[in-house]
Amino acid sequence: MKKLLFVVLFICFSIPSAFAAPRYIADNLFTYMHAGPGNEFRIIGSVNAGDKVNLVDVNTTAKYSQVIDAKGRKGWVESRFVTRQASMAERLPKLEEELTTVKEQLSNARKNSDEAKAGLVQSLDSRNKQIAELEQNYSDISQQLTSSQTEIRELRAKLDTQKEDLLLKYFMYGGGVAGIGLLFGLILPHIIPRRKKAPNGWA
């Protein structure tokens, strides 16, 4: 019998501690804490919206929850005003910290993006400059090639003309020499007197 009584007492004392789970009073709310699970019980205090409380017990019939607030007061509030979600007062600093982290990450991403963009623009400008220089060099080489080809054609034409002039001169010189030789061959016998032959055939 004593053992049974001891077990019952142990269960009675252990149940409230098992229910002492952290809960929060819903935001945008100001509610009273009653001495018992209902409005008919006297008001022992008030709980502000967002305050953290420990849940001790739940009366499902009356729809009231027994809580202990930050001041150590134990009382009953309507269960619909008790939530598992942390209040905005607790969540706001974390959200602000997360927001700051996200902003820093976004700023770094933008900075990296701007640096990468600047690098690409600089590289593109450098490539465009190189292409312009290559195009200019190609244009200069093309002009030099055209000028060289024109000069070669002129030199070849001049060389051909000189060859023709040289052949003509050779032909004229050869014809002149042949003409003079022929002229001498025709005139010389008339210029140089022939010796008369002796009667006996000796001069």
CSV table of C-alpha atoms in Angstrom, one decimal:
chain,number,residue,atom,x,y,z
A,1,MET,CA,0.0,0.0,0.0
A,2,LYS,CA,2.8,2.4,0.8
A,3,LYS,CA,4.6,1.5,-2.4
A,4,LEU,CA,1.4,2.2,-4.4
A,5,LEU,CA,1.0,5.6,-2.6
A,6,PHE,CA,4.6,6.4,-3.3
A,7,VAL,CA,4.1,5.6,-7.0
A,8,VAL,CA,1.0,7.7,-7.2
A,9,LEU,CA,2.7,10.7,-5.6
A,10,PHE,CA,5.7,10.3,-7.8
A,11,ILE,CA,3.5,10.3,-10.9
A,12,CYS,CA,1.6,13.4,-9.7
A,13,PHE,CA,4.8,15.3,-9.2
A,14,SER,CA,6.5,14.1,-12.3
A,15,ILE,CA,3.6,14.9,-14.7
A,16,PRO,CA,3.8,18.7,-14.4
A,17,SER,CA,7.6,18.7,-14.9
A,18,ALA,CA,7.1,16.5,-18.0
A,19,PHE,CA,4.7,19.0,-19.4
A,20,ALA,CA,7.0,22.0,-18.7
A,21,ALA,CA,7.9,22.6,-22.3
A,22,PRO,CA,8.8,26.0,-23.7
A,23,ARG,CA,5.9,27.8,-25.4
A,24,TYR,CA,5.1,31.3,-26.5
A,25,ILE,CA,2.1,33.6,-26.1
A,26,ALA,CA,0.8,34.5,-29.6
A,27,ASP,CA,1.9,37.8,-31.0
A,28,ASN,CA,-0.4,40.8,-31.1
A,29,LEU,CA,-2.1,39.7,-27.9
A,30,PHE,CA,-2.5,40.8,-24.4
A,31,THR,CA,-4.1,38.2,-22.2
A,32,TYR,CA,-4.9,37.6,-18.6
A,33,MET,CA,-3.6,34.8,-16.5
A,34,HIS,CA,-6.2,33.2,-14.3
A,35,ALA,CA,-5.9,31.1,-11.2
A,36,GLY,CA,-7.8,28.2,-12.7
A,37,PRO,CA,-8.8,26.9,-16.2
A,38,GLY,CA,-11.5,29.4,-16.9
A,39,ASN,CA,-12.7,33.0,-16.9
A,40,GLU,CA,-14.5,32.4,-13.7
A,41,PHE,CA,-11.3,32.1,-11.8
A,42,ARG,CA,-9.6,35.2,-10.5
A,43,ILE,CA,-7.0,37.1,-12.5
A,44,ILE,CA,-3.5,36.8,-11.1
A,45,GLY,CA,-1.7,38.8,-13.7
A,46,SER,CA,-1.3,39.4,-17.4
A,47,VAL,CA,1.0,38.0,-20.1
A,48,ASN,CA,2.3,40.1,-23.0
A,49,ALA,CA,2.3,39.0,-26.5
A,50,GLY,CA,5.4,37.2,-27.5
A,51,ASP,CA,6.4,36.3,-23.9
A,52,LYS,CA,8.1,33.0,-23.4
A,53,VAL,CA,6.4,30.6,-21.0
A,54,ASN,CA,6.7,27.0,-19.9
A,55,LEU,CA,3.8,24.8,-20.5
A,56,VAL,CA,2.9,22.8,-17.4
A,57,ASP,CA,-0.6,21.3,-18.1
A,58,VAL,CA,-3.4,21.3,-20.6
A,59,ASN,CA,-7.1,21.2,-19.8
A,60,THR,CA,-8.6,20.0,-23.1
A,61,THR,CA,-12.2,20.3,-21.8
A,62,ALA,CA,-11.9,24.0,-20.8
A,63,LYS,CA,-9.4,24.7,-23.5
A,64,TYR,CA,-7.0,26.3,-21.1
A,65,SER,CA,-3.3,25.7,-20.6
A,66,GLN,CA,-1.4,26.1,-17.3
A,67,VAL,CA,1.9,28.0,-17.8
A,68,ILE,CA,4.7,29.5,-15.8
A,69,ASP,CA,5.8,32.9,-17.1
A,70,ALA,CA,9.3,34.5,-16.9
A,71,LYS,CA,8.4,36.0,-13.5
A,72,GLY,CA,7.8,32.5,-12.1
A,73,ARG,CA,4.0,32.9,-11.8
A,74,LYS,CA,1.9,29.9,-12.5
A,75,GLY,CA,-1.5,30.4,-14.0
A,76,TRP,CA,-4.0,29.5,-16.7
A,77,VAL,CA,-4.4,31.1,-20.2
A,78,GLU,CA,-6.6,30.1,-23.1
A,79,SER,CA,-4.9,27.4,-25.1
A,80,ARG,CA,-5.5,29.1,-28.4
A,81,PHE,CA,-3.1,31.9,-27.3
A,82,VAL,CA,-0.3,29.4,-26.6
A,83,THR,CA,1.9,28.5,-29.6
A,84,ARG,CA,5.1,26.5,-30.3
A,85,GLN,CA,6.3,29.2,-32.7
A,86,ALA,CA,8.8,31.7,-31.2
A,87,SER,CA,7.6,35.2,-30.9
A,88,MET,CA,8.6,38.0,-33.2
A,89,ALA,CA,10.5,39.5,-30.3
A,90,GLU,CA,12.8,36.4,-30.4
A,91,ARG,CA,12.7,35.8,-34.1
A,92,LEU,CA,13.4,39.3,-35.1
A,93,PRO,CA,17.1,39.5,-34.0
A,94,LYS,CA,17.7,36.2,-35.8
A,95,LEU,CA,15.9,37.4,-38.9
A,96,GLU,CA,17.9,40.6,-38.8
A,97,GLU,CA,21.1,38.6,-38.5
A,98,GLU,CA,20.1,36.4,-41.4
A,99,LEU,CA,19.1,39.5,-43.4
A,100,THR,CA,22.5,41.1,-42.7
A,101,THR,CA,24.3,37.9,-43.7
A,102,VAL,CA,22.2,37.6,-46.9
A,103,LYS,CA,22.9,41.3,-47.7
A,104,GLU,CA,26.7,40.7,-47.2
A,105,GLN,CA,26.5,37.7,-49.4
A,106,LEU,CA,24.6,39.7,-52.0
A,107,SER,CA,27.0,42.6,-51.8
A,108,ASN,CA,30.0,40.2,-52.2
A,109,ALA,CA,28.2,38.5,-55.1
A,110,ARG,CA,27.6,41.9,-56.8
A,111,LYS,CA,31.2,42.9,-56.1
A,112,ASN,CA,32.5,39.7,-57.6
A,113,SER,CA,30.1,40.1,-60.5
A,114,ASP,CA,31.2,43.7,-61.1
A,115,GLU,CA,34.8,42.6,-60.9
A,116,ALA,CA,34.2,39.8,-63.4
A,117,LYS,CA,32.3,42.1,-65.6
A,118,ALA,CA,35.0,44.7,-65.5
A,119,GLY,CA,37.6,42.0,-66.3
A,120,LEU,CA,35.5,40.8,-69.2
A,121,VAL,CA,35.0,44.3,-70.5
A,122,GLN,CA,38.8,45.0,-70.2
A,123,SER,CA,39.6,41.7,-71.9
A,124,LEU,CA,37.1,42.5,-74.7
A,125,ASP,CA,38.6,46.0,-75.2
A,126,SER,CA,42.0,44.4,-75.4
A,127,ARG,CA,40.9,41.8,-77.9
A,128,ASN,CA,39.1,44.5,-80.0
A,129,LYS,CA,42.3,46.6,-79.9
A,130,GLN,CA,44.3,43.6,-81.0
A,131,ILE,CA,41.9,42.8,-83.8
A,132,ALA,CA,42.0,46.5,-84.9
A,133,GLU,CA,45.8,46.4,-84.9
A,134,LEU,CA,45.7,43.1,-86.9
A,135,GLU,CA,43.3,44.5,-89.4
A,136,GLN,CA,45.5,47.6,-89.8
A,137,ASN,CA,48.5,45.5,-90.3
A,138,TYR,CA,46.7,43.3,-92.8
A,139,SER,CA,45.6,46.5,-94.6
A,140,ASP,CA,49.1,47.8,-94.7
A,141,ILE,CA,50.5,44.5,-95.9
A,142,SER,CA,47.8,44.3,-98.5
A,143,GLN,CA,48.7,47.8,-99.7
A,144,GLN,CA,52.4,46.9,-99.7
A,145,LEU,CA,51.7,43.7,-101.6
A,146,THR,CA,49.6,45.5,-104.2
A,147,SER,CA,52.3,48.1,-104.5
A,148,SER,CA,55.0,45.4,-104.9
A,149,GLN,CA,53.0,43.5,-107.5
A,150,THR,CA,52.4,46.7,-109.4
A,151,GLU,CA,56.2,47.5,-109.2
A,152,ILE,CA,57.0,43.9,-110.4
A,153,ARG,CA,54.7,44.2,-113.3
A,154,GLU,CA,56.2,47.6,-114.3
A,155,LEU,CA,59.8,46.1,-113.9
A,156,ARG,CA,58.8,43.1,-116.0
A,157,ALA,CA,57.3,45.3,-118.7
A,158,LYS,CA,60.4,47.5,-118.6
A,159,LEU,CA,62.6,44.4,-118.8
A,160,ASP,CA,60.7,43.1,-121.8
A,161,THR,CA,61.0,46.5,-123.5
A,162,GLN,CA,64.7,46.5,-122.8
A,163,LYS,CA,65.0,43.0,-124.3
A,164,GLU,CA,63.2,44.1,-127.4
A,165,ASP,CA,65.3,47.2,-127.7
A,166,LEU,CA,68.5,45.1,-127.2
A,167,LEU,CA,67.4,42.6,-129.8
A,168,LEU,CA,66.5,45.5,-132.2
A,169,LYS,CA,69.9,47.0,-131.6
A,170,TYR,CA,71.6,43.7,-132.2
A,171,PHE,CA,69.6,43.3,-135.3
A,172,MET,CA,70.5,46.8,-136.5
A,173,TYR,CA,74.1,46.4,-135.6
A,174,GLY,CA,74.3,43.1,-137.4
A,175,GLY,CA,72.4,44.4,-140.4
A,176,GLY,CA,74.7,47.4,-140.5
A,177,VAL,CA,77.9,45.3,-140.4
A,178,ALA,CA,76.5,43.0,-143.0
A,179,GLY,CA,75.5,46.0,-145.2
A,180,ILE,CA,78.9,47.6,-144.8
A,181,GLY,CA,80.7,44.3,-145.6
A,182,LEU,CA,78.5,43.9,-148.7
A,183,LEU,CA,79.2,47.5,-149.7
A,184,PHE,CA,82.9,47.1,-149.3
A,185,GLY,CA,82.7,43.9,-151.3
A,186,LEU,CA,81.0,45.7,-154.1
A,187,ILE,CA,83.0,49.0,-154.0
A,188,LEU,CA,86.5,47.7,-153.3
A,189,PRO,CA,87.1,45.9,-156.6
A,190,HIS,CA,86.3,49.1,-158.4
A,191,ILE,CA,88.6,51.2,-156.2
A,192,ILE,CA,91.7,49.0,-156.2
A,193,PRO,CA,93.1,48.9,-159.8
A,194,ARG,CA,93.9,45.5,-161.2
A,195,ARG,CA,97.4,44.7,-162.4
A,196,LYS,CA,97.8,44.1,-166.1
A,197,LYS,CA,99.1,40.7,-167.1
A,198,ALA,CA,102.4,40.4,-169.1
A,199,PRO,CA,102.2,38.9,-172.5
A,200,ASN,CA,104.0,35.8,-171.4
A,201,GLY,CA,101.7,35.5,-168.5
A,202,TRP,CA,104.0,37.0,-166.0
A,203,ALA,CA,103.5,40.3,-164.5
